[in-house]
PDB file of C-alpha atoms in Angstrom:
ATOM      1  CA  UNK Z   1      -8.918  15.299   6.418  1.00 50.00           C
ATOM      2  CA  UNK Z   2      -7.421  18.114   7.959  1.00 46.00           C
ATOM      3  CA  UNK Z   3      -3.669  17.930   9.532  1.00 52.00           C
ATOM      4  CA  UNK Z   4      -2.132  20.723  11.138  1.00 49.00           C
ATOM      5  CA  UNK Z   5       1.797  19.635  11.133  1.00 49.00           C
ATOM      6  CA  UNK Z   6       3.891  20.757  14.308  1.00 51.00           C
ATOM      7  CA  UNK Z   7       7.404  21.158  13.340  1.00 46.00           C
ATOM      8  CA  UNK Z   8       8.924  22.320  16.765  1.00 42.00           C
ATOM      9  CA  UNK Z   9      10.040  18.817  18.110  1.00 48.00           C
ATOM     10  CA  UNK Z  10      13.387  18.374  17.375  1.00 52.00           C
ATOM     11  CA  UNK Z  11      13.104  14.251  15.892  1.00 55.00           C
ATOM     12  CA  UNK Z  12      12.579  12.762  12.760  1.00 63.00           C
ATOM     13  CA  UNK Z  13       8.774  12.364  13.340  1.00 78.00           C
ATOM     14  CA  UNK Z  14       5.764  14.147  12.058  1.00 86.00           C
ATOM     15  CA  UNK Z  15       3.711  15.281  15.093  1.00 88.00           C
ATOM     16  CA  UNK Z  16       0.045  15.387  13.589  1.00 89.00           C
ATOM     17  CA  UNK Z  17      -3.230  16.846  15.203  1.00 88.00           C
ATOM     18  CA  UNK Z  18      -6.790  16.108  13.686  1.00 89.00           C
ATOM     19  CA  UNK Z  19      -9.018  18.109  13.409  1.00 87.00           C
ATOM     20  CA  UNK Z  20     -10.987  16.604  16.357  1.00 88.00           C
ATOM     21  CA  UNK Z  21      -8.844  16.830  18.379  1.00 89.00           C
ATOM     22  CA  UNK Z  22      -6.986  13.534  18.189  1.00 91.00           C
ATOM     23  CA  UNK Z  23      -3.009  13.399  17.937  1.00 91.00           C
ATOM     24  CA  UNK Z  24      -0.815  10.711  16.375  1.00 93.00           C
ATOM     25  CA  UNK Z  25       3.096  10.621  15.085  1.00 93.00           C
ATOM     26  CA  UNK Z  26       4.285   9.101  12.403  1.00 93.00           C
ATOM     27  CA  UNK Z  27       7.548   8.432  11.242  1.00 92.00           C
ATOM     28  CA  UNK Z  28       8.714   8.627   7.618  1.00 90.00           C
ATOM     29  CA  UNK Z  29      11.030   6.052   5.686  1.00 89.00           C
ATOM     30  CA  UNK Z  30      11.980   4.433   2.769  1.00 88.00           C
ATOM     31  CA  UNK Z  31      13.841   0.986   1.594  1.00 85.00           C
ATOM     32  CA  UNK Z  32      16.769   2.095  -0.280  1.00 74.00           C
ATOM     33  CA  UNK Z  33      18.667   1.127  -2.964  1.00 72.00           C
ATOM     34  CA  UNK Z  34      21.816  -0.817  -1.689  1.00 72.00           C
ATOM     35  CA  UNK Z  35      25.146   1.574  -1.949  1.00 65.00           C
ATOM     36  CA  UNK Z  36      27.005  -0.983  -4.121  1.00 64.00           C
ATOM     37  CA  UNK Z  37      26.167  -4.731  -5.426  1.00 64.00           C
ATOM     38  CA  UNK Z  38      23.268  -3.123  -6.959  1.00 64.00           C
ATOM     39  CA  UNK Z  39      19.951  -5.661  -7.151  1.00 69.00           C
ATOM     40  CA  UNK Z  40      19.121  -6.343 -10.872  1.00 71.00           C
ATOM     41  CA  UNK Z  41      14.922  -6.414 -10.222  1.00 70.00           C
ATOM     42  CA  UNK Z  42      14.615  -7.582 -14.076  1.00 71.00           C
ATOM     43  CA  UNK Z  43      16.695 -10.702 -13.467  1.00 76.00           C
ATOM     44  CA  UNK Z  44      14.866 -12.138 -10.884  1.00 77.00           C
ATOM     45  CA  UNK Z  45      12.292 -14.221 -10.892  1.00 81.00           C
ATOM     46  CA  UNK Z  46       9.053 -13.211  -9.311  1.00 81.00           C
ATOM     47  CA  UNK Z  47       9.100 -15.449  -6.020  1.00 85.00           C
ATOM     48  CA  UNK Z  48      12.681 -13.877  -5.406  1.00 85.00           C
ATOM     49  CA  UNK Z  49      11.383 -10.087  -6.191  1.00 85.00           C
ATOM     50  CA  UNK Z  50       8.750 -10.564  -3.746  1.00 86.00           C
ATOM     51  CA  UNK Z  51      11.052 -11.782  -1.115  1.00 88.00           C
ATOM     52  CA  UNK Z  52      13.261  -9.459  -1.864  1.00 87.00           C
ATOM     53  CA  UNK Z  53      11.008  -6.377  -1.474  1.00 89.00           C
ATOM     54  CA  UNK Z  54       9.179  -8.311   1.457  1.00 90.00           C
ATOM     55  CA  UNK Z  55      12.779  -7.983   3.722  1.00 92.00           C
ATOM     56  CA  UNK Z  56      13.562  -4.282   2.572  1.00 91.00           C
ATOM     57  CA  UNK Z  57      10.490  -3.354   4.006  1.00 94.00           C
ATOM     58  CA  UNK Z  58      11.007  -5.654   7.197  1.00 95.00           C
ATOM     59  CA  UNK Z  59      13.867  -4.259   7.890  1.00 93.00           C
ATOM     60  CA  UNK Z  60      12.648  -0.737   7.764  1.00 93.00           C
ATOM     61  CA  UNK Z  61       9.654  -1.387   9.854  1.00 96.00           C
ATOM     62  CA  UNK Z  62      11.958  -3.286  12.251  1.00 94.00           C
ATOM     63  CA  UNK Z  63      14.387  -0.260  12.682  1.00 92.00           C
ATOM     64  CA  UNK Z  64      11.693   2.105  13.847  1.00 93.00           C
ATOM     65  CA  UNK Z  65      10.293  -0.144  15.786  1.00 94.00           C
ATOM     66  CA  UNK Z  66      13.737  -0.478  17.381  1.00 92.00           C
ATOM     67  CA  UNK Z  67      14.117   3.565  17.579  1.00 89.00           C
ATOM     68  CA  UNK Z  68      10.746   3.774  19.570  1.00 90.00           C
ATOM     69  CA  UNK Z  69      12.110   1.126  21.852  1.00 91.00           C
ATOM     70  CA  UNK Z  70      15.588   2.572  22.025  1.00 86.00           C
ATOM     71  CA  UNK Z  71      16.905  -0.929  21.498  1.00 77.00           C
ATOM     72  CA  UNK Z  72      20.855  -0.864  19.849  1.00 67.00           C
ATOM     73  CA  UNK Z  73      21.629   2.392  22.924  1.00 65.00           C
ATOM     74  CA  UNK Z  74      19.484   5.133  21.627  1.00 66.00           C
ATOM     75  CA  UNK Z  75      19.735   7.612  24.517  1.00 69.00           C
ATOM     76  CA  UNK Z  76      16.350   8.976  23.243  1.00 76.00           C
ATOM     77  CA  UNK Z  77      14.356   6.502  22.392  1.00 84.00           C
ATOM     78  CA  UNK Z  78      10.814   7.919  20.691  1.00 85.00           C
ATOM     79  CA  UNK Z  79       9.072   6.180  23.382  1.00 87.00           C
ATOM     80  CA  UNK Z  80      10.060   8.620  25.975  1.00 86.00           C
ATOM     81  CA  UNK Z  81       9.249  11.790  24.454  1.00 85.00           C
ATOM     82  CA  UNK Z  82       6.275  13.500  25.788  1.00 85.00           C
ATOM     83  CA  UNK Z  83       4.698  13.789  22.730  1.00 85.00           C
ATOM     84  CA  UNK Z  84       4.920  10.778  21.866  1.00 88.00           C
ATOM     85  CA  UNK Z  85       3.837   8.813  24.526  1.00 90.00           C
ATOM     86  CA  UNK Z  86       0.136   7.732  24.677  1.00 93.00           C
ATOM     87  CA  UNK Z  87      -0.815   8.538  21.000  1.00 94.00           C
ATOM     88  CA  UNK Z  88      -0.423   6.587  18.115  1.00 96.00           C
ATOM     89  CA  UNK Z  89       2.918   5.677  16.493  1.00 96.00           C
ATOM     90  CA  UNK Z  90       2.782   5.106  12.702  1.00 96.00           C
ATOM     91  CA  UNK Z  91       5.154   4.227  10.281  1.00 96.00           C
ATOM     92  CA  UNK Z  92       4.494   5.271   6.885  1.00 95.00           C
ATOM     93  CA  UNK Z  93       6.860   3.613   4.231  1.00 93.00           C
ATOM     94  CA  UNK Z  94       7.504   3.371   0.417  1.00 90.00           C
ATOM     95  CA  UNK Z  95      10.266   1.235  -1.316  1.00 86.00           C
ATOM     96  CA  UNK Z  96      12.637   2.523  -3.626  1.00 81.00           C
ATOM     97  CA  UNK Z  97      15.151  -0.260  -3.184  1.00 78.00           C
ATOM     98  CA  UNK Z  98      15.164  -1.396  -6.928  1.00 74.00           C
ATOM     99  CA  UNK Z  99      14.158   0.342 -10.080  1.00 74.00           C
ATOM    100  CA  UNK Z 100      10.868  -1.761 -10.224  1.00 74.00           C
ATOM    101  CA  UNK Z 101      10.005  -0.842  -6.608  1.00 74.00           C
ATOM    102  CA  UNK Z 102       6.794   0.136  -7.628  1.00 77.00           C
ATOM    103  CA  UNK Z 103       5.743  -2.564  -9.477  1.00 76.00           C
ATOM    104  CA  UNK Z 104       5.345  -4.764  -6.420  1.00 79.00           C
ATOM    105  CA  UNK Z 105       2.179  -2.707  -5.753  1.00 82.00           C
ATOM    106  CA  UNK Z 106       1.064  -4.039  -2.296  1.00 90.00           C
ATOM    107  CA  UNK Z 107       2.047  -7.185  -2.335  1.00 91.00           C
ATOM    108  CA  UNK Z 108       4.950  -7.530  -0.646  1.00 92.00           C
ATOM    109  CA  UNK Z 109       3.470  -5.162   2.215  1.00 94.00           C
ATOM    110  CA  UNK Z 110       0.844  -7.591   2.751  1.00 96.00           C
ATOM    111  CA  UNK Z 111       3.291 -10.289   3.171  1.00 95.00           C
ATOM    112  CA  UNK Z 112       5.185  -8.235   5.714  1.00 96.00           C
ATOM    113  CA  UNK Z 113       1.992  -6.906   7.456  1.00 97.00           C
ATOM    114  CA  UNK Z 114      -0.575  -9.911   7.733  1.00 97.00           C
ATOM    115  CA  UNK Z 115       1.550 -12.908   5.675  1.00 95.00           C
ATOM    116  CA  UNK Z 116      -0.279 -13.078   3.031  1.00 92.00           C
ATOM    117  CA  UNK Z 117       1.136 -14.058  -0.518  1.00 90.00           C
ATOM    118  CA  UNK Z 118      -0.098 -12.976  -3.205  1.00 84.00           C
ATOM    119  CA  UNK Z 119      -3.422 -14.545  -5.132  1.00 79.00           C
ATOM    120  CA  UNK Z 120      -3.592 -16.958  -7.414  1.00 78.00           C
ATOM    121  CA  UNK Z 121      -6.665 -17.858  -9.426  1.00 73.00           C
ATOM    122  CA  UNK Z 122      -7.956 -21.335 -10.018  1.00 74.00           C
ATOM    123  CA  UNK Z 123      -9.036 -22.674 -13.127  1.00 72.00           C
ATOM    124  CA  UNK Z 124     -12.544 -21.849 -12.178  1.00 69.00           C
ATOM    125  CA  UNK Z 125     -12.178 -18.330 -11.870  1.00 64.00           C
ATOM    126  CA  UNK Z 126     -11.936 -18.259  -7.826  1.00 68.00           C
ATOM    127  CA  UNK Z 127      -8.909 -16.980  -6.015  1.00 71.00           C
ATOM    128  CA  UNK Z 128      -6.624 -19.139  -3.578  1.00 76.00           C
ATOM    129  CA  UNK Z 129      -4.928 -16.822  -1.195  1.00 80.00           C
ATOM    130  CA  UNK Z 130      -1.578 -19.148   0.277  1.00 86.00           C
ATOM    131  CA  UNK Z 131      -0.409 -17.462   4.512  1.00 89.00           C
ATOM    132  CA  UNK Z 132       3.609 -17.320   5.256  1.00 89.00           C
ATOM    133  CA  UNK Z 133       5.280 -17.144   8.447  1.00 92.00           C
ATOM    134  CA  UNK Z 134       8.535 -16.754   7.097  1.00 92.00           C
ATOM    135  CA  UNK Z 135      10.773 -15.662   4.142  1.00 92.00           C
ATOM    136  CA  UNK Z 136      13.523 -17.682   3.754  1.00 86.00           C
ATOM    137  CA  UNK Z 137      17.054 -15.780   2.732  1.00 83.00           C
ATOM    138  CA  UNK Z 138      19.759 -16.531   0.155  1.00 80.00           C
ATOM    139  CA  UNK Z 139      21.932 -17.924   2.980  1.00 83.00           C
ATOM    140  CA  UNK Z 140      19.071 -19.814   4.726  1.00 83.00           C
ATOM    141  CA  UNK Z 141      17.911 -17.745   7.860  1.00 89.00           C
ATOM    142  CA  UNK Z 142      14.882 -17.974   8.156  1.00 92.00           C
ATOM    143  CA  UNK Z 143      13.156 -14.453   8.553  1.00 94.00           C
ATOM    144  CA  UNK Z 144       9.214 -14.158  10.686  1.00 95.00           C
ATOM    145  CA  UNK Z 145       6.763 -12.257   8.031  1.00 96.00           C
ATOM    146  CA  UNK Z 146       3.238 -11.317   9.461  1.00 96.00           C
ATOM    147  CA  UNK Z 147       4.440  -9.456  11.912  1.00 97.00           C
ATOM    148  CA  UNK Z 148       1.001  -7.423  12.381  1.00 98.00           C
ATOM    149  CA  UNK Z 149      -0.759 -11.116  13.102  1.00 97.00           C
ATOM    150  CA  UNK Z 150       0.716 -11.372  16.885  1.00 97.00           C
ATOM    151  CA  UNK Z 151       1.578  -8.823  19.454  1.00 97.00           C
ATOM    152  CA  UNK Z 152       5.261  -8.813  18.230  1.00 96.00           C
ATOM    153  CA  UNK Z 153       5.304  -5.287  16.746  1.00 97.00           C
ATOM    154  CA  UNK Z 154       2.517  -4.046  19.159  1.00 97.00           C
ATOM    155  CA  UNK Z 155       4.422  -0.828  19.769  1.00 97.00           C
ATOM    156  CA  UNK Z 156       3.538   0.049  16.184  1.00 98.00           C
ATOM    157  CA  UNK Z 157      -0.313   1.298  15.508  1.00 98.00           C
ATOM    158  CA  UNK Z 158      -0.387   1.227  11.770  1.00 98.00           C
ATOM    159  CA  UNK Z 159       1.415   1.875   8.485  1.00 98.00           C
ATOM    160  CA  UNK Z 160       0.968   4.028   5.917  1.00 97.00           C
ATOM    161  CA  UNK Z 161       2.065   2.329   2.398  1.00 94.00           C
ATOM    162  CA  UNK Z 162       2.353   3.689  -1.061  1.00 91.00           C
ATOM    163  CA  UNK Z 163       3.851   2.859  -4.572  1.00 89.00           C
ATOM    164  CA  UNK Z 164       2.439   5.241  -6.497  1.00 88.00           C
ATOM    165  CA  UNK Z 165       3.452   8.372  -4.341  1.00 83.00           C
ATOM    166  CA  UNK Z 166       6.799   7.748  -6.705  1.00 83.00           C
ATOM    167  CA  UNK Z 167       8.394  10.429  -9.365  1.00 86.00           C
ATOM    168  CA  UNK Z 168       5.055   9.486 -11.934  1.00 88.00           C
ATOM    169  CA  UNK Z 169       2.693  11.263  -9.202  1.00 92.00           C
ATOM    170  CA  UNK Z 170       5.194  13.786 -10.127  1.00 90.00           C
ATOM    171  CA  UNK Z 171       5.661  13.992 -13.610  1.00 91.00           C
ATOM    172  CA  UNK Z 172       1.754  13.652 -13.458  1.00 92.00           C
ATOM    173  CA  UNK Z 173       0.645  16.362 -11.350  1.00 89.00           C
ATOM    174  CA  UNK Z 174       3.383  18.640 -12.726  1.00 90.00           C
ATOM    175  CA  UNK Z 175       1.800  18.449 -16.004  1.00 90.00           C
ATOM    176  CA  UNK Z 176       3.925  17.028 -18.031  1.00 91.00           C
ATOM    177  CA  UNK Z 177       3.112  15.168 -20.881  1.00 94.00           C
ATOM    178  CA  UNK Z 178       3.006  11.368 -21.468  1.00 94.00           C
ATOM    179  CA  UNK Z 179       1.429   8.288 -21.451  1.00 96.00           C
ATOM    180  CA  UNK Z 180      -0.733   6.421 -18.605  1.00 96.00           C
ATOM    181  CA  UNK Z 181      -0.960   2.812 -17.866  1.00 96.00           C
ATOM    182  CA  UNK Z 182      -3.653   2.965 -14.578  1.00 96.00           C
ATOM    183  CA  UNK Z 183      -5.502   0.280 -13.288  1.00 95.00           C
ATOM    184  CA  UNK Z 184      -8.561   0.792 -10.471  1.00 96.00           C
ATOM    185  CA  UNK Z 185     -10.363  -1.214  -8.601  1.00 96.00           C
ATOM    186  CA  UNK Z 186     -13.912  -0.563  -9.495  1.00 95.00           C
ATOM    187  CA  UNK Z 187     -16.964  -2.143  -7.186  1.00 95.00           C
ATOM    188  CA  UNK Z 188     -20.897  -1.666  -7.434  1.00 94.00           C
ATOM    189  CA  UNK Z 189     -24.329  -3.030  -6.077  1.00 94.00           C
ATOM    190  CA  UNK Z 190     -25.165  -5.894  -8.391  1.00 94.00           C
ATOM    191  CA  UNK Z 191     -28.767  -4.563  -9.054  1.00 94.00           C
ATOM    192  CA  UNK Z 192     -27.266  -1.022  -9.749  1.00 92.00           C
ATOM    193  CA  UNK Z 193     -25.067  -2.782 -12.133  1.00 92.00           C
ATOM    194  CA  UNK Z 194     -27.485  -5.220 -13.912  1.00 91.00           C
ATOM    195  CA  UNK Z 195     -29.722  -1.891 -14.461  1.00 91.00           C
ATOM    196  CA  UNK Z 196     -26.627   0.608 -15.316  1.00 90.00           C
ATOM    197  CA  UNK Z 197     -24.151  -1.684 -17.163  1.00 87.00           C
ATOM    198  CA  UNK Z 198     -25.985  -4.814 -17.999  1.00 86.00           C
ATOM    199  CA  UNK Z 199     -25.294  -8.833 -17.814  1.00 88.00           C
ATOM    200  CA  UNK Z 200     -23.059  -8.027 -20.977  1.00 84.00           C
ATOM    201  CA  UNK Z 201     -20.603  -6.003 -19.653  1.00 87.00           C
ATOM    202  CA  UNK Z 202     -19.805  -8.651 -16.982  1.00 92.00           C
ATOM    203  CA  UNK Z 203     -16.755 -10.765 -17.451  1.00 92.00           C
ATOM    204  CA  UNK Z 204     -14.105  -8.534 -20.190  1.00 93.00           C
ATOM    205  CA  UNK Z 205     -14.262  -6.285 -21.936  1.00 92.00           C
ATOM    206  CA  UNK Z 206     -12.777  -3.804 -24.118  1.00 94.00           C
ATOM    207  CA  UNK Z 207     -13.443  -0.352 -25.116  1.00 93.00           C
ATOM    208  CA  UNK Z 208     -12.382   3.684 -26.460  1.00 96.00           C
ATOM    209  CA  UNK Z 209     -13.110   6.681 -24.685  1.00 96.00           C
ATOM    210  CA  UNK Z 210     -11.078   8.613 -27.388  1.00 97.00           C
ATOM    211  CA  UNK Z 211      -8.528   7.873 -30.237  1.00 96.00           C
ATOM    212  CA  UNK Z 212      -5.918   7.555 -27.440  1.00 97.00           C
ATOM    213  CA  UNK Z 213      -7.854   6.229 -24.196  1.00 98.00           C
ATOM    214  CA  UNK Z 214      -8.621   2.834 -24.247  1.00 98.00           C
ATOM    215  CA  UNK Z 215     -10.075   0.912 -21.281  1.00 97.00           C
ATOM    216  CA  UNK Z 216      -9.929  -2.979 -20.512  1.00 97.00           C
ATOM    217  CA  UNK Z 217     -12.467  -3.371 -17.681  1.00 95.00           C
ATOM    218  CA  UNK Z 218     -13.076  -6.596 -16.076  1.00 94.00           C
ATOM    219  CA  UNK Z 219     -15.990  -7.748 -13.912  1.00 94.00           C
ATOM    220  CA  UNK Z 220     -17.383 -10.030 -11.873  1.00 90.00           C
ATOM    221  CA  UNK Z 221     -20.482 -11.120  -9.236  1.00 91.00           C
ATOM    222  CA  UNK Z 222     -20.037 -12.028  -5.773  1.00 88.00           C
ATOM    223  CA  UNK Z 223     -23.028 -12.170  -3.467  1.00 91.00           C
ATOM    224  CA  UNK Z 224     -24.921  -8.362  -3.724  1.00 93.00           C
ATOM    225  CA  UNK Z 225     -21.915  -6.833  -5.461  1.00 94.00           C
ATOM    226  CA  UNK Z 226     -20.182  -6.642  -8.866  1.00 94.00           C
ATOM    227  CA  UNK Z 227     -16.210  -6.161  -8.811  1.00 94.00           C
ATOM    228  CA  UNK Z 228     -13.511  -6.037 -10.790  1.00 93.00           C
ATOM    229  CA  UNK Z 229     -11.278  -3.694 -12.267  1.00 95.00           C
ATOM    230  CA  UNK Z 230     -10.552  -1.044 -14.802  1.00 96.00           C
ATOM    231  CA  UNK Z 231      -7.184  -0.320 -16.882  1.00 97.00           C
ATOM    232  CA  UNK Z 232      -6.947   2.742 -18.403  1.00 98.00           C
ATOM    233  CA  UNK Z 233      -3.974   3.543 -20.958  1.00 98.00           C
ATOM    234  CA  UNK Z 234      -3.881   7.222 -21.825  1.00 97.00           C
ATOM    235  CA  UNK Z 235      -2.399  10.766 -22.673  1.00 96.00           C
ATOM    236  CA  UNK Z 236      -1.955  12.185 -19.125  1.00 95.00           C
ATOM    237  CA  UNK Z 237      -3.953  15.472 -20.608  1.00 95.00           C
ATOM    238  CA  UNK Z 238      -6.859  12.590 -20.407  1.00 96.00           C
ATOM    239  CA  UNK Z 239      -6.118  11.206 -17.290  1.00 96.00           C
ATOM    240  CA  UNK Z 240      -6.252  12.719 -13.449  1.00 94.00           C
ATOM    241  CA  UNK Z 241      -4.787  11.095 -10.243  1.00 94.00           C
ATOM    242  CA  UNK Z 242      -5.106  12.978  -6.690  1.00 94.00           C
ATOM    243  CA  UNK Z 243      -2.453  12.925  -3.899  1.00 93.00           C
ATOM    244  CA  UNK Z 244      -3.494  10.970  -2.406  1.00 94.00           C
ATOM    245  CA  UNK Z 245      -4.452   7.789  -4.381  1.00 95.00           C
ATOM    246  CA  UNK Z 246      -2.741   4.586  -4.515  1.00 93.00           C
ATOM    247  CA  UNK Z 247      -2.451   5.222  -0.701  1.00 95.00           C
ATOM    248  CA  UNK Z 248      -2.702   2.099   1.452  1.00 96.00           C
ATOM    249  CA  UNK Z 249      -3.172   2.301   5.690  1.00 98.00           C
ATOM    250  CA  UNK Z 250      -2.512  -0.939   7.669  1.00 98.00           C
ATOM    251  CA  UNK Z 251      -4.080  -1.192  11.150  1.00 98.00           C
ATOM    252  CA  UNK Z 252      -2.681  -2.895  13.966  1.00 99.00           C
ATOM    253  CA  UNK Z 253      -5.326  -5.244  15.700  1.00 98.00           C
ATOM    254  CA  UNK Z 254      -2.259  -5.753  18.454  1.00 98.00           C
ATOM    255  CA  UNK Z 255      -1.551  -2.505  19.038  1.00 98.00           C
ATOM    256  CA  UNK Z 256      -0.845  -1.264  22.608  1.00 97.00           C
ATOM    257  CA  UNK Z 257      -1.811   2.386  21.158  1.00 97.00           C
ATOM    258  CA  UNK Z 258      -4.683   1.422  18.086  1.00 97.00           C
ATOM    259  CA  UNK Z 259      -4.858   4.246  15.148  1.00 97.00           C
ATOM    260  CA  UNK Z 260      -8.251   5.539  15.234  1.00 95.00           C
ATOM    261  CA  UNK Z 261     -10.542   4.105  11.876  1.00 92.00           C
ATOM    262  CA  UNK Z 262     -11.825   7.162  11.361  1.00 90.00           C
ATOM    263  CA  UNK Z 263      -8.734   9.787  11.179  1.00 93.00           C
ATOM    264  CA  UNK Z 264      -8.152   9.116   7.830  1.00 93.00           C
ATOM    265  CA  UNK Z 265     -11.417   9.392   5.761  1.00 90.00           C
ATOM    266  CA  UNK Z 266     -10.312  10.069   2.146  1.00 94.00           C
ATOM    267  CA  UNK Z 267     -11.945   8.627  -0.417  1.00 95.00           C
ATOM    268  CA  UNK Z 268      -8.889   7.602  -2.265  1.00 96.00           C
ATOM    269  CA  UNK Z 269      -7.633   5.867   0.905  1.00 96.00           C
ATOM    270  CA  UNK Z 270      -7.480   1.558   1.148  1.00 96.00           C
ATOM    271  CA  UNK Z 271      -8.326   0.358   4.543  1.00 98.00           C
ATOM    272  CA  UNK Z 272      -6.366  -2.919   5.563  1.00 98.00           C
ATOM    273  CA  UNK Z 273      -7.402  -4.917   8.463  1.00 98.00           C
ATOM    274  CA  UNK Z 274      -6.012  -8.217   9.827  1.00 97.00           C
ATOM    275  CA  UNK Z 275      -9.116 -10.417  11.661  1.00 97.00           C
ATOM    276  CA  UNK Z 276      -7.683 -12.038  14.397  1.00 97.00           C
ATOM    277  CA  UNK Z 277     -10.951 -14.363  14.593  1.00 96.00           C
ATOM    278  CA  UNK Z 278     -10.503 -15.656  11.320  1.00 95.00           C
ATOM    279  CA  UNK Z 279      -7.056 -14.959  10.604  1.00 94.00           C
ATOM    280  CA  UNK Z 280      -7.930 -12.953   7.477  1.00 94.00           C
ATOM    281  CA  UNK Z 281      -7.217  -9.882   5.708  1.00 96.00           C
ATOM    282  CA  UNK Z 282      -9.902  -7.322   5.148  1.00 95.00           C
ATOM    283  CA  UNK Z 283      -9.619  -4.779   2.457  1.00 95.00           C
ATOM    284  CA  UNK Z 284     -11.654  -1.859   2.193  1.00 95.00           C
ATOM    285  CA  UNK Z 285     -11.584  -0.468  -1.258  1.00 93.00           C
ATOM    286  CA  UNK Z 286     -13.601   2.001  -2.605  1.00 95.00           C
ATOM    287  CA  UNK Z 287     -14.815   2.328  -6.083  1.00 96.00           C
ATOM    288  CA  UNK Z 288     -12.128   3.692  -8.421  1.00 96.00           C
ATOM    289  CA  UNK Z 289      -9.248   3.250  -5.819  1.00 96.00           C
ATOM    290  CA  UNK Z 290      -6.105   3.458  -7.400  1.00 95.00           C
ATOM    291  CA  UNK Z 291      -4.338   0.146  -7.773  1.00 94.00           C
ATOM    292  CA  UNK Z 292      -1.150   0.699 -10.094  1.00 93.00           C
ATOM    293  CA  UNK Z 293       0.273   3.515 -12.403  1.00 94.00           C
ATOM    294  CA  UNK Z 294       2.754   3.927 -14.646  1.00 92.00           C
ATOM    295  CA  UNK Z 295       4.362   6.584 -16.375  1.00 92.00           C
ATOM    296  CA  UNK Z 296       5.579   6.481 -20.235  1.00 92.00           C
ATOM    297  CA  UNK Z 297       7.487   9.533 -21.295  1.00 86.00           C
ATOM    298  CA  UNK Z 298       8.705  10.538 -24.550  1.00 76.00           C
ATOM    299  CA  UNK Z 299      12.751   9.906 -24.732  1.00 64.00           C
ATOM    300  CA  UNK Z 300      12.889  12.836 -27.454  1.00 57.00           C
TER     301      UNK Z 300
END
């Protein structure tokens, strides 16, 4: 994945050119922390948190949608900049609204994105995955979610989403010392798995790599594959995280402008697709994509 940035155009967006030849922009933002009447993440409870995060995020999205449109008397809107016009415009986004920002992981993206809440598993071990069209607000407006499900934000190809791109990527990659809580997603052919692994290691379980790495690892069959998940909690001198994992891209099925599936090719990358057929989300993960992370330094 090779991007050659242009920095000549004078606007707040990152002209990008692949390496076959294909150009897109994206624009850069994040959901900030209020400048006074600070939210209190801890003392909500988790319905509000998600809601909470959910319209930060909205609202972002919404204002660069309304800078490529020029709505609210933007003599320049992005729209009619030669660059601009005919290639992909993508958003890429990560909250830092609240000091728990990144523990919503992507769950309030999703509920932005495709209006999906997050899942919650039945007694039986199966999943129920609940749709919203709306968030309502503390004063009662009612506020559209799934805003990638209709033609409503068509002007937008995709967005790039991260929580983990936060100040533990750098503590982490600057090589400082401390403690790792990681979990990835972690997927396999069943026979592969049955042969490698064994009927035993499906379900939980628990095990040490080392006096200070211990892994909880949970699996499970569906159909031809195995799934489930890993969580590691390390030293970071045991422990190694790329740039680019924990990165999420959600594609536009209503696009005017689609992002092309196969710019970004990283292995580390999650693939989000809304089915306009079925009305479902599609997730392409790859084995060991990075889920969550978080960072435990020393105080002394």
């Amino acid at each position: 994945m090779v991007f050659p940035l242009t920095t000549q155009k004078k606007v707040q967006i990152f002209f990008l050119k692949h390496k076959s030849g294909r150009e897109l922009n994206v624009e850069a933002v994040t959901s900030n922390k209020p400048s006074e009447n600070e939210i209190n993440a801890t003392e909500m409870s988790e319905e509000d948190f998600l809601n909470y995060s959910s319209l930060k995020l909205l609202r972002k999205i919404s204002d660069k949608r309304d800078l490529f449109l020029g709505d609210g008397g933007k003599k320049h809107p992005y729209s009619s900049l030669e660059h601009v016009k005919g290639k992909p415009f993508v958003v890429a986004i990560a909250p830092f609204d609240n000091d728990l920002s990144f523990s919503q992981n992507n769950t309030a993206i999703n509920k932005v994105l495709y209006g999906v809440e997050p899942p919650k598993q039945n007694y039986d071990g199966t999943f129920n995955v609940k749709k919203s069209s709306h968030i309502e607000t503390y004063s009662g407006d009612k506020v559209k979610v799934g805003i990638f499900t209709d033609d409503s934000f068509k002007e937008i190809s995709a967005v790039i989403f991260s929580t983990t791109g936060m100040f533990g990527k750098a503590i982490l990659q600057g090589g400082i010392d401390c403690m790792v809580k990681s979990t990835r997603y972690r997927q396999s052919n069943i026979v592969d798995f049955l042969s490698n692994e064994g009927a035993k290691k499906l379900g939980i379980a628990q095990s040490k790599l080392s006096d200070t790495h211990e892994v909880i690892s949970m699996r499970q069959p569906l159909d031809d594959i195995v799934f489930g998940s890993d969580m590691h909690f390390c030293k970071s001198s045991e422990y190694t995280e790329t740039h680019l994992d924990g990165l999420h891209i959600y594609y536009n099925p209503y696009a005017e402008i689609p992002l092309h599936k196969n710019i970004f090719q990283a292995h580390e990358i999650t693939h989000n697709f809304y089915d306009t057929s079925s009305k479902e989300m599609i997730c392409h993960h790859n084995d060991g994509s990075l889920v969550s992370r978080q960072v435990f330094t020393n105080k002394n």
